[in-house]
Amino acid sequence: MLRQWACLLLLGSISIQAVPFYGDSGSSFDTEFVPLEHQQRPQGRQDVGPAPGPVPPAGGVEQKPFNVDAITTDVNAPNPAIFFQQSFPFFGNEFFNSFGGFGFGNAQEPWWKGPNVCTEKEEGETVATETEADETVDTFGQERDGVSSAVRSPLFGQFQFSVNSCMEKPNKHVCTKIVNQNGKKKTLTLTRQCCHGYGRSRNADFSTPCEKIDIKDVEATASDMGAKQFIESARKAGELSDLLGQGSGKMVTLFLPRDQDFMEYHAAQEQENIVEEANADKTKPLSIYKLHAVLGEVQLEDVPNEQLLQTEVPDQKIRINSYQLPPALGLEPYRYSANCVPIDKHDKLSEQALVHTLNGMLQPLTKNVMDIIRERRDMSIMRTVLEKTNLSAMLEGEKPVTIFVPTDDAFEKLEPHLRRALKEGRGCASNILKNHMLDLTFCSLATVPGAKTTAFNLLGEPLLLNRTHRAENQTEPSSILINNVAKIMEADIMGTNGVLHVIDTILPTETALPMTTLISQKNLTIFKQLLEASGYDDQFDDLNNVTIFAPTDKALQNTEWARLLKEQPEVLNHNLDLLEFLNYHVVKPMIKTCDLSEKSLPTVAGANVRLNLYSTHALFSDVMNRATVNCARLVHFDDESCGSVLHQLDRPLTPPKNNILKVLEANPSYSKFLELVRKANLTQLLSNDSNSYTLLVPKNDVFEEFSESGETQKPAAQTQAELVAMVKTHIVEDVVCCAGIIPTNWPFVRSIESIGGQHLRITRDRRPKIENAGVTKCDVVATNGILHEINDIIVPRPPRAQQRPQLIPPGAGYQPQGDFDAFF
């Protein structure tokens, strides 16, 4: 029977968002960062500026609008909150519409059925694809992925399938109906929105109609929003008319820096005697004003995350990012940024433009993230490692990326082995870099004091970002910590394809550590010191796809190697015997506990080690939960490092030099039993390396005690058959290490079977016990099995007298796991 390790499988993962955490410093919230295209957009929009928070309606109960006909969110919307309409042909939609919002008896109608609403209709027809047709059949009569559908039964060979979905925002309501009839797909989109000059506030009740809003010219609007200096400067420079596209009849969108930010920028430019930034080819001035303007009316709630907006300057774009905040913070549900510059107020309509204000200036972007790293003198090591691991290509592509870049000084903080491996781009250097990278644009705006923001890197591991609270008298911005290890020194350095942040410490990850670093972290001090003293520690770091069985400090402290390490460390340098000892603890390939099975494994030293599995369960003897390597027990395991795995042993491994017969011949204390083996003609069996055996050997003094007491006849007086039977009773065709013998009581008695057919009961009191004999010396390892010394002769019992206790399957043993026994 093939015995394998008993593994506990963890399927899937769980993430919790916006869970309050009560600590000494007050309350905070855990928030998983979710790209906006996967987020549910709340109802409501900001028209003028940040709202103080949700305002409950009269009566103190906040209404949550819901209407069967006005169902929320289009599946194709940039930020959907999907809910599909199910047709009710028996009653008709008007039956439900007559009740208005949620709750029967509510006569209020939704705002988009009221006055000052303009309607646009768009129709399209295509041929349904084969996949869409399959989905239609699969959806018949059921709900899939949150989709409720209406299917009409076939009538005269015709088939019709329809899906209705709606999206509602404060000033817009879009419904899309898709009808698949006999392979032809028709799409009808109906958009209802407040007409120009009308609008609704972000916290408006669902029935509040579109009301006339006060629309001013762009200069007055900018002044009201605290951004008039930019407009005045553009007018003085003669660019305001071009900026607003006057004469074209088209609306524009302006991203205006606040007065304070623009004045600081303008003062810095005047100091350098530069009013405008020159473009890359130095031949044509680049308009800083047009850099803040986009053609068309761009409402932020309609813009998906990572959307690039073309400015009025050729080849210059604005990247819009949106970050959802937990409602419990009492802040606006979303934060927006333009090229990682925070957007302060948004969606304010003026006569000539839709206006958003910024907490900073937009700068021209001409370099990708990798180009920026190449130009920084304090990032030379990071540049080298990125290029050696070919991850630089990702930072030069078009897909959005975020990288937290350690400075050269941060690399100097590393442990020497890790620093060397990183600089050379060897081992798992790429994993360490991926621990610093995200496949999205993560601006510092996404972090909020009092909330914990989580983003997942390219390894799929979470990065926890905490922004500290800024004291009232503090002038510098609050700091951001990553995993409570690294601090962001410079934030939001924007490139054409993403953003980089400068950090002061490299973010560690165990999956990328060199093996010697992991060994050190696991407090395997003596084994690590032996590696260093031998001069072969670099070779160990270069190993890949290996399993290392490292003895604990307790296992090594009384060995000859530990003595030499303490008294004569110089003799260990490039010591070939020590190298063989170390390599004998390394096996290829990488084997985690869930993949363990009983077998011989080749080591880097050349000789094999024998892996055995045992069960410590009295009842479930087939559940393997203890493992041994050459009878050394695994006491801790599955520490991964750079494509390899580390397991810890309770004793060091020494390559066996002799088979069982030669072990007998080499020990004078076994001479009497050896004589019996020879008389029984079993020497060839014990010298055969093709099988594995456990030999139970009484020492000479055991035979002498029997002879003096007269309890039994001398072996020489026995018949040949009795002699052979007696010797075979002491041989088991399996490897039964002492670690695999556990205390047992009736009815859970265990036994092993000798090659003579005897069932030998095994248990453990003070020491392991096999039938009537106690084991006085365990696990003498040979090339073809093991040898146990016992303090008694196991005498064959008559067949009728033999009970048949619970047998351990061949090779049945135990399995390791540090504290794995406690698990069961």
PDB file of N, CA and C in Angstrom, residues 40-47 51 65 72 111 168-172 200-206 299-302 332-334 336 346-347:
ATOM      1  N   GLN A  40     -18.470  48.517  -6.688  1.00  0.00           N
ATOM      2  CA  GLN A  40     -19.871  48.907  -6.836  1.00  0.00           C
ATOM      3  C   GLN A  40     -19.997  50.385  -6.559  1.00  0.00           C
ATOM      4  N   ARG A  41     -20.455  51.097  -7.546  1.00  0.00           N
ATOM      5  CA  ARG A  41     -20.583  52.548  -7.417  1.00  0.00           C
ATOM      6  C   ARG A  41     -21.810  52.899  -6.602  1.00  0.00           C
ATOM      7  N   PRO A  42     -21.645  53.651  -5.542  1.00  0.00           N
ATOM      8  CA  PRO A  42     -22.819  54.057  -4.782  1.00  0.00           C
ATOM      9  C   PRO A  42     -23.612  55.105  -5.539  1.00  0.00           C
ATOM     10  N   GLN A  43     -24.843  55.239  -5.174  1.00  0.00           N
ATOM     11  CA  GLN A  43     -25.655  56.242  -5.815  1.00  0.00           C
ATOM     12  C   GLN A  43     -25.277  57.605  -5.291  1.00  0.00           C
ATOM     13  N   GLY A  44     -25.230  58.556  -6.168  1.00  0.00           N
ATOM     14  CA  GLY A  44     -24.938  59.911  -5.758  1.00  0.00           C
ATOM     15  C   GLY A  44     -23.671  60.426  -6.396  1.00  0.00           C
ATOM     16  N   ARG A  45     -23.596  61.765  -6.545  1.00  0.00           N
ATOM     17  CA  ARG A  45     -22.442  62.378  -7.163  1.00  0.00           C
ATOM     18  C   ARG A  45     -22.193  63.729  -6.545  1.00  0.00           C
ATOM     19  N   GLN A  46     -20.940  64.128  -6.534  1.00  0.00           N
ATOM     20  CA  GLN A  46     -20.587  65.424  -5.977  1.00  0.00           C
ATOM     21  C   GLN A  46     -20.644  66.457  -7.085  1.00  0.00           C
ATOM     22  N   ASP A  47     -21.318  67.543  -6.827  1.00  0.00           N
ATOM     23  CA  ASP A  47     -21.432  68.576  -7.845  1.00  0.00           C
ATOM     24  C   ASP A  47     -20.500  69.753  -7.582  1.00  0.00           C
ATOM     25  N   ALA A  51     -18.709  66.684   0.248  1.00  0.00           N
ATOM     26  CA  ALA A  51     -19.877  66.781   1.111  1.00  0.00           C
ATOM     27  C   ALA A  51     -19.504  66.369   2.510  1.00  0.00           C
ATOM     28  N   PRO A  65     -33.248  53.904  -2.231  1.00  0.00           N
ATOM     29  CA  PRO A  65     -34.196  53.747  -3.332  1.00  0.00           C
ATOM     30  C   PRO A  65     -34.022  52.437  -4.059  1.00  0.00           C
ATOM     31  N   THR A  72     -30.788  48.904 -10.924  1.00  0.00           N
ATOM     32  CA  THR A  72     -29.500  49.582 -10.920  1.00  0.00           C
ATOM     33  C   THR A  72     -28.476  48.949 -11.829  1.00  0.00           C
ATOM     34  N   TRP A 111     -36.809  60.191 -10.039  1.00  0.00           N
ATOM     35  CA  TRP A 111     -36.548  61.512 -10.621  1.00  0.00           C
ATOM     36  C   TRP A 111     -36.529  61.482 -12.139  1.00  0.00           C
ATOM     37  N   GLU A 168     -28.020  53.639 -12.533  1.00  0.00           N
ATOM     38  CA  GLU A 168     -28.555  54.922 -12.078  1.00  0.00           C
ATOM     39  C   GLU A 168     -27.485  55.727 -11.370  1.00  0.00           C
ATOM     40  N   LYS A 169     -27.390  56.994 -11.753  1.00  0.00           N
ATOM     41  CA  LYS A 169     -26.524  57.972 -11.115  1.00  0.00           C
ATOM     42  C   LYS A 169     -27.374  59.191 -10.783  1.00  0.00           C
ATOM     43  N   PRO A 170     -26.836  60.140 -10.030  1.00  0.00           N
ATOM     44  CA  PRO A 170     -27.659  61.276  -9.620  1.00  0.00           C
ATOM     45  C   PRO A 170     -28.294  62.025 -10.777  1.00  0.00           C
ATOM     46  N   ASN A 171     -27.564  62.134 -11.898  1.00  0.00           N
ATOM     47  CA  ASN A 171     -28.092  62.925 -13.003  1.00  0.00           C
ATOM     48  C   ASN A 171     -28.302  62.102 -14.272  1.00  0.00           C
ATOM     49  N   LYS A 172     -28.199  60.777 -14.145  1.00  0.00           N
ATOM     50  CA  LYS A 172     -28.302  59.957 -15.350  1.00  0.00           C
ATOM     51  C   LYS A 172     -28.874  58.599 -14.995  1.00  0.00           C
ATOM     52  N   ARG A 200     -28.918  67.411  -9.961  1.00  0.00           N
ATOM     53  CA  ARG A 200     -29.349  66.944  -8.644  1.00  0.00           C
ATOM     54  C   ARG A 200     -28.119  66.819  -7.762  1.00  0.00           C
ATOM     55  N   SER A 201     -28.260  67.108  -6.493  1.00  0.00           N
ATOM     56  CA  SER A 201     -27.130  67.016  -5.574  1.00  0.00           C
ATOM     57  C   SER A 201     -26.797  65.555  -5.292  1.00  0.00           C
ATOM     58  N   ARG A 202     -25.594  65.314  -4.778  1.00  0.00           N
ATOM     59  CA  ARG A 202     -25.118  63.947  -4.579  1.00  0.00           C
ATOM     60  C   ARG A 202     -25.984  63.184  -3.609  1.00  0.00           C
ATOM     61  N   ASN A 203     -26.528  63.859  -2.607  1.00  0.00           N
ATOM     62  CA  ASN A 203     -27.310  63.176  -1.584  1.00  0.00           C
ATOM     63  C   ASN A 203     -28.812  63.300  -1.802  1.00  0.00           C
ATOM     64  N   ALA A 204     -29.184  63.628  -3.020  1.00  0.00           N
ATOM     65  CA  ALA A 204     -30.606  63.819  -3.305  1.00  0.00           C
ATOM     66  C   ALA A 204     -31.361  62.500  -3.189  1.00  0.00           C
ATOM     67  N   ASP A 205     -32.595  62.597  -2.703  1.00  0.00           N
ATOM     68  CA  ASP A 205     -33.468  61.432  -2.634  1.00  0.00           C
ATOM     69  C   ASP A 205     -33.799  60.982  -4.056  1.00  0.00           C
ATOM     70  N   PHE A 206     -34.095  59.688  -4.217  1.00  0.00           N
ATOM     71  CA  PHE A 206     -34.300  59.154  -5.561  1.00  0.00           C
ATOM     72  C   PHE A 206     -35.468  59.818  -6.273  1.00  0.00           C
ATOM     73  N   GLN A 299     -17.302  63.651 -16.934  1.00  0.00           N
ATOM     74  CA  GLN A 299     -17.754  63.508 -15.560  1.00  0.00           C
ATOM     75  C   GLN A 299     -17.022  62.318 -14.933  1.00  0.00           C
ATOM     76  N   LEU A 300     -16.456  62.527 -13.772  1.00  0.00           N
ATOM     77  CA  LEU A 300     -15.603  61.506 -13.177  1.00  0.00           C
ATOM     78  C   LEU A 300     -16.341  60.212 -12.881  1.00  0.00           C
ATOM     79  N   GLU A 301     -17.608  60.310 -12.579  1.00  0.00           N
ATOM     80  CA  GLU A 301     -18.350  59.085 -12.272  1.00  0.00           C
ATOM     81  C   GLU A 301     -18.543  58.212 -13.511  1.00  0.00           C
ATOM     82  N   ASP A 302     -18.300  58.775 -14.698  1.00  0.00           N
ATOM     83  CA  ASP A 302     -18.415  58.003 -15.924  1.00  0.00           C
ATOM     84  C   ASP A 302     -17.075  57.453 -16.400  1.00  0.00           C
ATOM     85  N   GLU A 332     -16.189  60.710   1.686  1.00  0.00           N
ATOM     86  CA  GLU A 332     -16.813  60.430   0.395  1.00  0.00           C
ATOM     87  C   GLU A 332     -16.512  58.999  -0.018  1.00  0.00           C
ATOM     88  N   PRO A 333     -17.397  58.355  -0.752  1.00  0.00           N
ATOM     89  CA  PRO A 333     -17.175  56.939  -1.086  1.00  0.00           C
ATOM     90  C   PRO A 333     -16.001  56.710  -2.024  1.00  0.00           C
ATOM     91  N   TYR A 334     -15.612  57.727  -2.807  1.00  0.00           N
ATOM     92  CA  TYR A 334     -14.529  57.559  -3.760  1.00  0.00           C
ATOM     93  C   TYR A 334     -13.558  58.724  -3.681  1.00  0.00           C
ATOM     94  N   TYR A 336     -10.567  60.448  -6.170  1.00  0.00           N
ATOM     95  CA  TYR A 336     -10.124  60.473  -7.555  1.00  0.00           C
ATOM     96  C   TYR A 336      -8.770  61.164  -7.642  1.00  0.00           C
ATOM     97  N   HIS A 346     -15.084  68.243  -7.861  1.00  0.00           N
ATOM     98  CA  HIS A 346     -15.244  67.761  -9.225  1.00  0.00           C
ATOM     99  C   HIS A 346     -16.664  67.941  -9.727  1.00  0.00           C
ATOM    100  N   ASP A 347     -16.766  67.908 -11.056  1.00  0.00           N
ATOM    101  CA  ASP A 347     -18.045  67.928 -11.759  1.00  0.00           C
ATOM    102  C   ASP A 347     -18.859  69.195 -11.491  1.00  0.00           C
TER     103      ASP A 347
END
